[in-house]
Short mmCIF file of C-alpha atoms in Angstrom, two decimals:
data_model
loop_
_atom_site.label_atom_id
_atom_site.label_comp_id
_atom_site.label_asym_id
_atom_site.label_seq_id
_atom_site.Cartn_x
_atom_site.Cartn_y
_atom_site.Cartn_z
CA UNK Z 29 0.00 0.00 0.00
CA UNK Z 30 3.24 2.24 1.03
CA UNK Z 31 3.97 1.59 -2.28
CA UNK Z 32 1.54 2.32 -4.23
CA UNK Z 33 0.49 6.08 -2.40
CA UNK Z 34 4.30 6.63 -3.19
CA UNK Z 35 3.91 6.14 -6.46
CA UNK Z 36 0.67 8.22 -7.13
CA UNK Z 37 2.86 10.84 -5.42
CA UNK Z 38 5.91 10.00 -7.80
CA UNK Z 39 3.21 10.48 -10.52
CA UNK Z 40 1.45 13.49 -9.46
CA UNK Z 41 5.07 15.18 -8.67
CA UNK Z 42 5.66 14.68 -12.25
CA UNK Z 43 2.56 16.20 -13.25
CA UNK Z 44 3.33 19.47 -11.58
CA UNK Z 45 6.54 20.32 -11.81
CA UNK Z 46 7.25 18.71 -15.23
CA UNK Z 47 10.36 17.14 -14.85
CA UNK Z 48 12.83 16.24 -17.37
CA UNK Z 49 13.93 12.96 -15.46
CA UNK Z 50 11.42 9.91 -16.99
CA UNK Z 51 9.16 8.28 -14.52
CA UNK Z 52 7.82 4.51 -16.03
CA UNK Z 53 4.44 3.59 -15.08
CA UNK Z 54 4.26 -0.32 -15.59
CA UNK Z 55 1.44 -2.19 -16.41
CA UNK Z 56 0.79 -3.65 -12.95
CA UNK Z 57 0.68 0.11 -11.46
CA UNK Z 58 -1.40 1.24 -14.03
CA UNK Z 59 -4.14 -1.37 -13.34
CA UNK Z 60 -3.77 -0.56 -10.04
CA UNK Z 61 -4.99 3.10 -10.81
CA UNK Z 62 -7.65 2.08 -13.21
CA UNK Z 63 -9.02 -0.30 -10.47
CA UNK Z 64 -8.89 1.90 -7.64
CA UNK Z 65 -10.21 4.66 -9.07
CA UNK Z 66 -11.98 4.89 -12.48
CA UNK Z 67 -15.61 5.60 -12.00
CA UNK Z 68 -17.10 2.77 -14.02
CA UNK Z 69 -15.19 0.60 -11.96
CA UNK Z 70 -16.76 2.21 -8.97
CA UNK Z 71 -19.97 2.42 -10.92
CA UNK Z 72 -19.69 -1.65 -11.29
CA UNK Z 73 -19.82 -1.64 -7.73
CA UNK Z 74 -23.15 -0.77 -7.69
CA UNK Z 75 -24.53 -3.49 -9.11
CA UNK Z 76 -24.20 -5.20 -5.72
CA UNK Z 77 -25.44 -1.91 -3.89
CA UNK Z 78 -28.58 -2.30 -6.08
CA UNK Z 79 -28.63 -6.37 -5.15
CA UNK Z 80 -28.53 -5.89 -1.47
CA UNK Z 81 -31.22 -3.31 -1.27
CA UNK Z 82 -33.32 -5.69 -3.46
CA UNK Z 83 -32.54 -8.34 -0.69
CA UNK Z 84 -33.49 -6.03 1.82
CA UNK Z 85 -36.52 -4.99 0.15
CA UNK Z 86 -37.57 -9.29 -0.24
CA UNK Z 87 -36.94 -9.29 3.36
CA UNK Z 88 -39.28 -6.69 4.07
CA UNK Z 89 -42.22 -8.84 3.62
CA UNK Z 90 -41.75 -10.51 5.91
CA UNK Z 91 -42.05 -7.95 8.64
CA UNK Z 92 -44.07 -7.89 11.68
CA UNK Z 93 -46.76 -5.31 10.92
CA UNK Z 94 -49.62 -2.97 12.51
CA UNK Z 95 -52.67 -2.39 11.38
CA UNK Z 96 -54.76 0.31 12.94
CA UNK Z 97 -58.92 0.91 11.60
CA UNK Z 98 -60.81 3.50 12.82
CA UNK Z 99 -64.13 4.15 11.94
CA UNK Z 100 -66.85 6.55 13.68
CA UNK Z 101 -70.01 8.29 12.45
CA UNK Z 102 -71.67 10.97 14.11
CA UNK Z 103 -74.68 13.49 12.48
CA UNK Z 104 -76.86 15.88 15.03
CA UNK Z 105 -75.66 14.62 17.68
CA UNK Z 106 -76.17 11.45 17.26
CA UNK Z 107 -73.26 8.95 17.52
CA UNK Z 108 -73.90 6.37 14.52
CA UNK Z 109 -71.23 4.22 15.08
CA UNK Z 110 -67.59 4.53 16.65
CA UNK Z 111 -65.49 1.69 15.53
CA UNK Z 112 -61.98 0.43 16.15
CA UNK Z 113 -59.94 -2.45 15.11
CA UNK Z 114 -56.23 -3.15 15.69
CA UNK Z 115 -53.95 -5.66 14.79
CA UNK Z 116 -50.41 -7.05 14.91
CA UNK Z 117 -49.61 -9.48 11.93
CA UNK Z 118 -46.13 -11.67 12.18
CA UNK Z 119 -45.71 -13.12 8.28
CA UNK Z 120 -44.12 -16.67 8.65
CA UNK Z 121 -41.83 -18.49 5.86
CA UNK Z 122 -44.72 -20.70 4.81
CA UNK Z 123 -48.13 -19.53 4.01
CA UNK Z 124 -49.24 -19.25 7.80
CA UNK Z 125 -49.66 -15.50 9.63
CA UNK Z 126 -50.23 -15.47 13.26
CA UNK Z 127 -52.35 -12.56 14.40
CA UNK Z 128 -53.27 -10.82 17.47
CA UNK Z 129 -56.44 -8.44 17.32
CA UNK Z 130 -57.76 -5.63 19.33
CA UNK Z 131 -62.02 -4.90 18.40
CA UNK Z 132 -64.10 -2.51 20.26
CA UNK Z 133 -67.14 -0.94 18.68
CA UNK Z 134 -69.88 1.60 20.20
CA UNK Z 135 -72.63 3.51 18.60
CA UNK Z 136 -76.69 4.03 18.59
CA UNK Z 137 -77.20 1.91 14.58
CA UNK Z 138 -74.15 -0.47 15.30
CA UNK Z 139 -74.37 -3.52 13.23
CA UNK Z 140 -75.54 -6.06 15.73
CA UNK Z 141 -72.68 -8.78 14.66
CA UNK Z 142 -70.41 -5.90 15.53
CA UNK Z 143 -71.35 -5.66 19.11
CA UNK Z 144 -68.17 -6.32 21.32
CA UNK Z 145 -68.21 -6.38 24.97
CA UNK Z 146 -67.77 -2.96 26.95
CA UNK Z 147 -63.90 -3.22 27.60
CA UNK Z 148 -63.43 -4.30 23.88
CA UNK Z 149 -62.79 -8.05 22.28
CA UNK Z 150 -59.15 -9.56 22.32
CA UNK Z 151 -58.32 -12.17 19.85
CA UNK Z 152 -55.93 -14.24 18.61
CA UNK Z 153 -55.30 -16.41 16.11
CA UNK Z 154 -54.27 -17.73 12.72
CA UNK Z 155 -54.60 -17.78 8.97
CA UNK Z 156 -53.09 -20.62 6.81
CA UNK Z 157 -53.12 -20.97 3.01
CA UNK Z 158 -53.43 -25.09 2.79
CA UNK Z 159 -53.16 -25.18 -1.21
CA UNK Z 160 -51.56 -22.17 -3.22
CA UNK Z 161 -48.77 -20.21 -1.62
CA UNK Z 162 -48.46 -23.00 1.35
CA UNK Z 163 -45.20 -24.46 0.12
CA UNK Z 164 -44.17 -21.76 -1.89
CA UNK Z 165 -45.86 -17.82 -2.34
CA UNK Z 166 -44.41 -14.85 -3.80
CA UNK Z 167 -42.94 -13.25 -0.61
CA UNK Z 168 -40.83 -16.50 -0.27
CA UNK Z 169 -39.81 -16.40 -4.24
CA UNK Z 170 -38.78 -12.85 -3.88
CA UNK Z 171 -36.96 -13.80 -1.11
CA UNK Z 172 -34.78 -16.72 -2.69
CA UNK Z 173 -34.28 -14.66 -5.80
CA UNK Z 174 -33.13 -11.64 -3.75
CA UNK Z 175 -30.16 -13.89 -2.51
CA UNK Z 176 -29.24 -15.68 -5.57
CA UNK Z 177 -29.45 -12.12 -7.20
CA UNK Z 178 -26.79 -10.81 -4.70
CA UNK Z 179 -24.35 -13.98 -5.82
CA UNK Z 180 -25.68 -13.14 -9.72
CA UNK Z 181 -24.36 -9.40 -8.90
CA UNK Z 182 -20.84 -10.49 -8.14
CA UNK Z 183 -19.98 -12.76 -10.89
CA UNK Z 184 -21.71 -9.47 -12.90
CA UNK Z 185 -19.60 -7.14 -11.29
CA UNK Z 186 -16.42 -9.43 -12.26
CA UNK Z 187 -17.31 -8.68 -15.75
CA UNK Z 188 -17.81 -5.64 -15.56
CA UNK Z 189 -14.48 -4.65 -13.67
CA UNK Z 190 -12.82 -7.38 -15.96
CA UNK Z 191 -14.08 -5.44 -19.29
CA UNK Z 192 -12.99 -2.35 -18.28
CA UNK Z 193 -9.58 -3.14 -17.26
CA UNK Z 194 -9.45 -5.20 -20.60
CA UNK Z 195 -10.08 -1.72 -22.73
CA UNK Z 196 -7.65 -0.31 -20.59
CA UNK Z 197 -4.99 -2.90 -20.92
CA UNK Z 198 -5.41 -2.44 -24.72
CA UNK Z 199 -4.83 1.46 -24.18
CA UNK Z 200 -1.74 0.37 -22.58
CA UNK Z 201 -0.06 -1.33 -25.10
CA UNK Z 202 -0.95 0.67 -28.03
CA UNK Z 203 0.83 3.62 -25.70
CA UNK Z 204 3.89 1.06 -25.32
CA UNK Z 205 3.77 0.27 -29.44
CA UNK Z 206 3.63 3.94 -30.20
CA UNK Z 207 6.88 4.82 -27.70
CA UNK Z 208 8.64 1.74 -28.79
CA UNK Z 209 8.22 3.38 -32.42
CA UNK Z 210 9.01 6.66 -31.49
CA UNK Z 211 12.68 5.07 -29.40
CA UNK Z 212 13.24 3.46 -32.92
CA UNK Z 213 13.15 6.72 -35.02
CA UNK Z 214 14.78 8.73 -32.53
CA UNK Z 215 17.64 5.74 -32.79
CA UNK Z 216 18.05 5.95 -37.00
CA UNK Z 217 17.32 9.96 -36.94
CA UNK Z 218 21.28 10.06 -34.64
CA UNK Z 219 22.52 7.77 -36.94
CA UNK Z 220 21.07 9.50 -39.72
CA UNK Z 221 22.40 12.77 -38.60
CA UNK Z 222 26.03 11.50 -37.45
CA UNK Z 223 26.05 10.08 -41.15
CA UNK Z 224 25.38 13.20 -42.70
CA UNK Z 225 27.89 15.13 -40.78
CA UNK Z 226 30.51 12.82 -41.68
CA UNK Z 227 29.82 12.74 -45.07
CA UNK Z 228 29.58 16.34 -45.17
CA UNK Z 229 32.46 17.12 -43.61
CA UNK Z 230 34.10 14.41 -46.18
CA UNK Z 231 32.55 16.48 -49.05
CA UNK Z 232 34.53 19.64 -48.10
CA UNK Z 233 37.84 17.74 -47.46
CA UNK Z 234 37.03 16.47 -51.62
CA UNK Z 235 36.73 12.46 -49.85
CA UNK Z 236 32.96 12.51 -50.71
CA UNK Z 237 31.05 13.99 -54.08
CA UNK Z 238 28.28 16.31 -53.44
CA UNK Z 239 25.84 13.90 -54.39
CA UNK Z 240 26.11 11.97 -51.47
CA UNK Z 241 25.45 14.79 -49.33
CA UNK Z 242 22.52 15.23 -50.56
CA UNK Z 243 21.12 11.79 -50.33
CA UNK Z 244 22.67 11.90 -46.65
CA UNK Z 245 20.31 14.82 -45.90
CA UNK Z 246 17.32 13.43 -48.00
CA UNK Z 247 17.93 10.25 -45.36
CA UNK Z 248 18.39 12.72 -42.14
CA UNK Z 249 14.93 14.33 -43.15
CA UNK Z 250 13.16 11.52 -43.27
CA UNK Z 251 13.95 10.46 -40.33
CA UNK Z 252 13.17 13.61 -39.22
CA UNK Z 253 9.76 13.22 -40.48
CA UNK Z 254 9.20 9.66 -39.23
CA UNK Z 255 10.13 11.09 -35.96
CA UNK Z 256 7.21 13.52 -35.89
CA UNK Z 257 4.89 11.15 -36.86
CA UNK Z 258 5.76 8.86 -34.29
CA UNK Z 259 5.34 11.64 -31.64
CA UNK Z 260 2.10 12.62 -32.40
CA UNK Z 261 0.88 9.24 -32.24
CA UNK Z 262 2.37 8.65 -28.86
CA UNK Z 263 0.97 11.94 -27.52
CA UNK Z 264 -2.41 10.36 -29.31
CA UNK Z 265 -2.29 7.43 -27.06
CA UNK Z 266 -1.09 9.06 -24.27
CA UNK Z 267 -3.95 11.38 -24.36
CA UNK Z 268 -6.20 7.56 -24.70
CA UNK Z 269 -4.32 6.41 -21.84
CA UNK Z 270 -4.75 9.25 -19.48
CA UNK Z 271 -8.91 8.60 -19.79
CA UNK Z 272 -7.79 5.63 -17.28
CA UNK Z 273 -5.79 7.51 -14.49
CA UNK Z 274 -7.92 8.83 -11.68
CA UNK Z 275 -6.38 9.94 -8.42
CA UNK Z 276 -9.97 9.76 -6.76
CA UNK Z 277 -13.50 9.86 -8.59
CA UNK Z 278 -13.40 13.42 -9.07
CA UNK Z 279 -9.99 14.03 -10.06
CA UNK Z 280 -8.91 12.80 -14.05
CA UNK Z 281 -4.88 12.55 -14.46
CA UNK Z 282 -3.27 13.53 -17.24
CA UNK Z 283 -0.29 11.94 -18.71
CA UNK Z 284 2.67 14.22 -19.40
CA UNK Z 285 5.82 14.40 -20.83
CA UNK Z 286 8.35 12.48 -18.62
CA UNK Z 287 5.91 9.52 -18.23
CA UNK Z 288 6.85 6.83 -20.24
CA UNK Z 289 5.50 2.62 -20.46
CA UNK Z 290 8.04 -0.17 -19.12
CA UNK Z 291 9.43 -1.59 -22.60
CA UNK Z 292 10.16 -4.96 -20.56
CA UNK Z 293 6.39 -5.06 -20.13
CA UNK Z 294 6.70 -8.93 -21.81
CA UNK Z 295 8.75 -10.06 -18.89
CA UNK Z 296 5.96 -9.57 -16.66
CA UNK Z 297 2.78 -9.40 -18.23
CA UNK Z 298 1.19 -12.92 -17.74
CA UNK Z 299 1.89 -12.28 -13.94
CA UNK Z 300 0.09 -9.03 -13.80
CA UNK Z 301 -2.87 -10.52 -16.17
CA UNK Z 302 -2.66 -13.57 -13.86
CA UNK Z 303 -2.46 -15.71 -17.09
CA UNK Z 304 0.64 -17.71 -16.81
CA UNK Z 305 -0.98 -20.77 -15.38
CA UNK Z 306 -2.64 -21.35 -17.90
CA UNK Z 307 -3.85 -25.56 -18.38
CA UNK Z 308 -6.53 -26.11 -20.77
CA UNK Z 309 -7.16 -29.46 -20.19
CA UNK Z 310 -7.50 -28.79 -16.89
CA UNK Z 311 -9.27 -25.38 -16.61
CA UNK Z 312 -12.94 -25.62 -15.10
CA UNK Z 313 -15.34 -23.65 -17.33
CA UNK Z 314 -17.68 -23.67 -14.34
CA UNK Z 315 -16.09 -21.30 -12.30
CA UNK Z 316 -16.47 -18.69 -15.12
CA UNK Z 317 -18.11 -15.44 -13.84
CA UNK Z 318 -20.50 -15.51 -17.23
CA UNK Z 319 -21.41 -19.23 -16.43
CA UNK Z 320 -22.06 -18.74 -12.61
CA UNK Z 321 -23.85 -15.61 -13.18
CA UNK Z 322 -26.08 -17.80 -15.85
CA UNK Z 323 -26.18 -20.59 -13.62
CA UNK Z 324 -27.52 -18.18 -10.64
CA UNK Z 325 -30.10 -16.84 -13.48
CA UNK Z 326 -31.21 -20.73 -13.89
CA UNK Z 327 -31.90 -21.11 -10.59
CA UNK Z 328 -33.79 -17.96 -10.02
CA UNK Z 329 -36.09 -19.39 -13.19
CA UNK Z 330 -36.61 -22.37 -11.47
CA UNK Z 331 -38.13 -20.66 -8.33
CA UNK Z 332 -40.30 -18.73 -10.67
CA UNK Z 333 -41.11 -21.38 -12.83
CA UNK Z 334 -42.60 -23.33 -9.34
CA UNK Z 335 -43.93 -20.32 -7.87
CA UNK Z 336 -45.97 -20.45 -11.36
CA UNK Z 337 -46.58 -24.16 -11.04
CA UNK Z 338 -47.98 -23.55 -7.46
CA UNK Z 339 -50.51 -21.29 -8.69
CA UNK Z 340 -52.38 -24.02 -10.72
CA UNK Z 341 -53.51 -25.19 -7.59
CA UNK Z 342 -56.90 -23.75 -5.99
CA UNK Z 343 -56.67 -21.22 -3.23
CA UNK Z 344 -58.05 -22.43 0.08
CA UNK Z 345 -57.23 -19.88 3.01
CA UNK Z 346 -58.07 -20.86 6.74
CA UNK Z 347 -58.44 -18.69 9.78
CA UNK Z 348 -59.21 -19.45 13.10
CA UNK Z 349 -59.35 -16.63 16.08
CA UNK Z 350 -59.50 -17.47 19.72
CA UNK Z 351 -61.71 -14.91 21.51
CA UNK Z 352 -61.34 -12.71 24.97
CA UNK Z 353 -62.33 -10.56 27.58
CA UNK Z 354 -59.43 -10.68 29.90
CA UNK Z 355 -56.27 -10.93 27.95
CA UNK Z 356 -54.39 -10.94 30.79
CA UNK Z 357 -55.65 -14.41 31.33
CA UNK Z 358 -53.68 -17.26 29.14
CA UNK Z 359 -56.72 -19.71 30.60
CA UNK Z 360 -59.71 -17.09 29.24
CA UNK Z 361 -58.69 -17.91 25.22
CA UNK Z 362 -60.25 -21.34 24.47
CA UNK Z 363 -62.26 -23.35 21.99
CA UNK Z 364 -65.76 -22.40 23.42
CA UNK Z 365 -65.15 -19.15 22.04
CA UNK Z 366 -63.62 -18.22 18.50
CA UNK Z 367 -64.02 -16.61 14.94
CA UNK Z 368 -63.18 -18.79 11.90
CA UNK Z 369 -63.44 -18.67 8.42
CA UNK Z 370 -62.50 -20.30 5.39
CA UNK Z 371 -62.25 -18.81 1.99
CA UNK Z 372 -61.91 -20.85 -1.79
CA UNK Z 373 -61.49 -19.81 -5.12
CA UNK Z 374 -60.33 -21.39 -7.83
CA UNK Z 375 -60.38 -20.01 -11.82
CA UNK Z 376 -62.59 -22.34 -13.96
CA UNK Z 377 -60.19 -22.02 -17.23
CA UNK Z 378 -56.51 -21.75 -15.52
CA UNK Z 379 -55.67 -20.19 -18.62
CA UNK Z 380 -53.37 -17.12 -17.03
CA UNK Z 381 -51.68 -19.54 -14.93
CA UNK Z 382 -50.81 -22.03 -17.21
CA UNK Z 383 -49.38 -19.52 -19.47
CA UNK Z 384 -47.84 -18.18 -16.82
CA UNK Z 385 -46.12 -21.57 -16.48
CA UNK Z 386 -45.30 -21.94 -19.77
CA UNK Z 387 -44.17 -19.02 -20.26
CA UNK Z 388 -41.26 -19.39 -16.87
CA UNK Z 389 -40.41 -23.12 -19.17
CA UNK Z 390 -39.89 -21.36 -21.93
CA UNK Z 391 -37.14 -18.55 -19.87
CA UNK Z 392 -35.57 -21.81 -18.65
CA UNK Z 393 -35.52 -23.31 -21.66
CA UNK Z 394 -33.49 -20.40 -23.49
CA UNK Z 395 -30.96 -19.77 -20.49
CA UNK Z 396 -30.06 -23.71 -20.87
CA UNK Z 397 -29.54 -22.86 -24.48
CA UNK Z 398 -27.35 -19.85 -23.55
CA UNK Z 399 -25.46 -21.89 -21.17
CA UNK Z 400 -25.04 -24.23 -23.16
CA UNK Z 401 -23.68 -22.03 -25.83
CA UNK Z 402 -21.48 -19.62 -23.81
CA UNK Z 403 -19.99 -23.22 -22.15
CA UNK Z 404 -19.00 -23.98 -25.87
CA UNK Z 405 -18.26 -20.64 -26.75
CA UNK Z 406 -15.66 -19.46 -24.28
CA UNK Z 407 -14.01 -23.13 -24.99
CA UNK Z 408 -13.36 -22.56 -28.53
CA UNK Z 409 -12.47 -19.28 -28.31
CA UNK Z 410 -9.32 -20.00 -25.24
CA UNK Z 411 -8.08 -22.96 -27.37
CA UNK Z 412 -7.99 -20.21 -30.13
CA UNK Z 413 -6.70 -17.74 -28.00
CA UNK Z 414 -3.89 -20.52 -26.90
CA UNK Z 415 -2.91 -21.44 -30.07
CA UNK Z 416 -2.38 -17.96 -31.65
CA UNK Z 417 -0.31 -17.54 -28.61
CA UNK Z 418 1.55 -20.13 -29.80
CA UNK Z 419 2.03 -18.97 -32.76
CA UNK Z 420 3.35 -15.30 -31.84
CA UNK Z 421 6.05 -17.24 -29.82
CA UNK Z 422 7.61 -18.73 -33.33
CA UNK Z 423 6.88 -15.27 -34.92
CA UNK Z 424 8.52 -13.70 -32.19
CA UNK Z 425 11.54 -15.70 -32.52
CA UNK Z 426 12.05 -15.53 -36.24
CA UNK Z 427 11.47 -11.91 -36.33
CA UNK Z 428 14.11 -11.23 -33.66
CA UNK Z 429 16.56 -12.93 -36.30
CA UNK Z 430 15.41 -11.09 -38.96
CA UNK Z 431 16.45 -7.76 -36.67
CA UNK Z 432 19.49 -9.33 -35.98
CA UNK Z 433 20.49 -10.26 -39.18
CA UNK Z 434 19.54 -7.20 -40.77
CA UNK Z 435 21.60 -4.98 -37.94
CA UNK Z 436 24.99 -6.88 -38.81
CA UNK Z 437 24.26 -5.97 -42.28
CA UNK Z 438 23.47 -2.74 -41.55
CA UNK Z 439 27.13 -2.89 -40.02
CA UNK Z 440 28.84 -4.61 -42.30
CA UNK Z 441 27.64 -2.42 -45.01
CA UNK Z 442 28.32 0.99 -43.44
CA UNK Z 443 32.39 -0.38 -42.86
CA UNK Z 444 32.12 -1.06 -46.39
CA UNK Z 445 31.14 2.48 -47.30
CA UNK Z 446 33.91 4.49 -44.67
CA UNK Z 447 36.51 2.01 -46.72
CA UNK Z 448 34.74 3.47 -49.77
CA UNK Z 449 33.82 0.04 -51.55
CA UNK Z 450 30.31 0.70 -50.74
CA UNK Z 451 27.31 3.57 -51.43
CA UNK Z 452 25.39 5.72 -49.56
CA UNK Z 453 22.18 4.40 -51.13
CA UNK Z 454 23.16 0.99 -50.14
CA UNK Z 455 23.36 1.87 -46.71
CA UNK Z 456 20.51 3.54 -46.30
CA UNK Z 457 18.13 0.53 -48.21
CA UNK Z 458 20.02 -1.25 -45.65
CA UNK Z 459 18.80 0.83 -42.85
CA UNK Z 460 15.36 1.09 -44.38
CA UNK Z 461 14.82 -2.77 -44.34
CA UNK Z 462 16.38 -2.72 -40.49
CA UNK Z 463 13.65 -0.46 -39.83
CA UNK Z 464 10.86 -1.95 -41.12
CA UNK Z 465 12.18 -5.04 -39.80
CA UNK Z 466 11.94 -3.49 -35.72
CA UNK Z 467 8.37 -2.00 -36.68
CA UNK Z 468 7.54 -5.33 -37.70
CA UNK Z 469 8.83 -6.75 -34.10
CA UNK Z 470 6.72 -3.99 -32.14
CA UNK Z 471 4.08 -4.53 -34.20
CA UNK Z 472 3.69 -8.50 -33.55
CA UNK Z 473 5.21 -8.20 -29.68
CA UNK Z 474 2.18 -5.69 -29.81
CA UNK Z 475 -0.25 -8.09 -31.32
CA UNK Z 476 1.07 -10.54 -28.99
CA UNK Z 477 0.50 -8.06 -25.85
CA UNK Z 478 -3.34 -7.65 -27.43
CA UNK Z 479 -4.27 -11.54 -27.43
CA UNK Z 480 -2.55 -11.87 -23.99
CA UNK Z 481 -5.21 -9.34 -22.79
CA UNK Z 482 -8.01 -11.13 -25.10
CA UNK Z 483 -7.49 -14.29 -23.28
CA UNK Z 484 -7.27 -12.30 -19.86
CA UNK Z 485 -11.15 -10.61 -21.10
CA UNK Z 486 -12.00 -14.33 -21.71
CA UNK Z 487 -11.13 -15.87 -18.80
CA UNK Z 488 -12.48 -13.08 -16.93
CA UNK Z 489 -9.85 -13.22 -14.86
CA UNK Z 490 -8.91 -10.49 -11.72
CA UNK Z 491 -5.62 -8.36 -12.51
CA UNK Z 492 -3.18 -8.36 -10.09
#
């Protein structure tokens, strides 16, 4: 942690005062920026905010709650009626809701079944759904969803974090390519001009013919020009990069000059992806953030789906009160005096129901065909991934000979030209094809870098 405040300090230092010393920003510390700070990584984070308070909310039903009714009617002063009715209802997993009840009613044209003793009518009692929403209702459904929503969020937040950082990582390396280029120019633009002072100062000791000072400068030029195309790319992706680097939410860095990319970013960058350990054979698809969050989705569908199924069945509520004077008394609630009630209903046709159950078969239905294809998909595409990997090692390798041989040409030709059995123009196609040659190598150690962070986006795997 020392570590990394120091260098946001080292950074910010360099921002303000400009310094002409180079600071190098790795990969790994880079990341660690981006996922610290960016806002749509903390925006990811509330997609888990949002899953909680939907967990709290599914938990809410199933608070204890008050009910208070009052009622009262009175015209020339006359008191109709002057009711009151107060409850206290505790919601239980299953379909069962104990009650306690508080009734007292007065008035001249009270409704004779609503005649309560003097002191009021205690009761209590309760209500049971024996059919629909006994072994399963919506409060409980909400409720199981709610959680597996919470675990859904994670894996969801993984992605999210993991996509970001992947766009990022991308940034990264096309900042690296376009300083690598710009190191490679600035390298052939001193040769270039060492070349042409040499053969200029040969040219007025009569060594050299004018002619060759003039290709020498045509060379040193465009160089030159190379040069300044190569900067203004790297300021380009510079500017990309620095829409990464936050110092807090509110506070965008920007990348100046002095800041450059660690060119021995290959030496470490399957560590800091967290993609060196890499076994296909062995890897378990299941544990894939896109697959758990599907799997999580699947289960959530089931819950609806027999929610759904549970509401083919006829609804058959029971109640049954036990009635008092004297609350105070356990003994005074008994069977001799009560309210009960039963209610039934039951659609004739079913027909909402049943499409309501063939419609939650038909959601599970198309996630196992989406898990199914995302299990297949994300296979195919690592064991592509793995071999093009491959395949940039061998590309890698021959390239680097190709620099190689191409620099001891380079050599052998320019001894060839100070002993005079040699031309300018021969050099300098030599150079040329040396040049294209290390443009080539960025460009494939670049391409490399890119499918690196492909199979890191794949794998959905956290950054170090």
């Amino acid at each position: 942690m020392r570590t990394f405040l120091l260098n946001i300090l080292l950074l910010t230092s360099s921002f303000l005062f400009a310094q002409d010393s180079t600071f190098v920003i790795s990969l790994s510390e880079y990341l660690g920026y981006v996922k610290s700070f960016h806002p749509i990584v903390k925006q990811a984070n509330l997609v888990i905010n949002e899953s909680e308070a939907k967990l709290m909310k599914a938990r809410g039903a199933f608070d204890p709650k008050i009910e208070v009714d009052y009622d009262r009617k009175k015209f020339k002063n006359t008191e109709y009626y002057d009711k009151l009715n107060a409850a206290f209802k505790i919601p239980t997993w299953y379909g069962i809701e104990l009650k306690g009840n508080f009734e007292e009613n007065t008035g001249d044209f009270l409704n004779p079944e609503s005649s309560v003793p003097e002191d009021g009518l205690y009761s209590v009692g309760v209500s049971v759904s024996v059919a629909r929403g006994f072994l399963t209702n919506k409060r409980m459904a909400m409720l199981k969803q709610a959680k597996l929503f919470v675990n859904q969020a994670k894996n969801d937040r993984q992605l999210l974090v993991n996509n970001i950082l992947y766009q990022a990582t991308l940034t990264y390396f096309n900042w690296l390519k376009t300083y690598n280029e710009k190191r490679v120019y600035e390298d052939f633009l001193n040769n270039a001009q060492v070349r042409f002072d040499g053969i200029k100062k040969g040219y007025e000791v009569g060594d050299k013919p004018a002619i060759d000072t003039l290709e020498a400068r045509i060379a040193l030029n465009n160089r030159k020009l190379n040069l300044e195309k190569s900067r203004i790319k790297f300021i380009k992706t510079s500017l990309e990069l620095s829409n990464y680097l936050w110092l807090n939410e509110n506070t965008p860095i920007e990348i100046q000059e002095g800041i450059i990319p660690n060119i021995y970013t290959f030496e470490t960058i399957d560590n800091t992806l967290n993609t060196s350990a890499l076994d296909i054979e062995n890897l378990n698809l299941e544990e894939h953030p896109k697959l758990q969050s599907l799997d999580y989705k699947f289960q959530s569908l089931n819950i609806e789906k027999r929610l759904k199924l549970n509401n083919l069945l006829p609804r058959v509520d029971l109640q049954y009160n036990f009635l008092s004077q004297t609350p105070e008394i356990s003994r005074s609630f008994s069977t001799s005096a009560y309210k009960s009630g039963v209610n039934i209903s039951v659609p004739l046709f079913l027909r909402k129901e049943r499409a309501d159950l063939k419609l939650a078969k038909l959601k599970i239905q198309d996630t196992e065909f989406e898990i199914q294809s995302t299990r297949v998909t994300l296979k195919n595409k690592i064991n592509a991934i793995n071999q093009e990997l491959d395949s940039y090692v061998l590309q890698t390798n021959v390239t680097n000979t190709i620099v190689d041989d191409y620099s001891k040409m380079l050599s052998a030709e320019e001894r060839k030209f100070f002993l005079g059995e040699s031309s300018l123009f021969l050099v300098n196609s030599r150079e040329s094809k040396l040049i294209d040659a290390k443009l080539k190598a960025i460009d494939i150690e670049n391409s490399a870098f890119k499918t690196k962070a492909n199979l890191f986006n794949v794998l959905a795997a956290s950054a170090l």
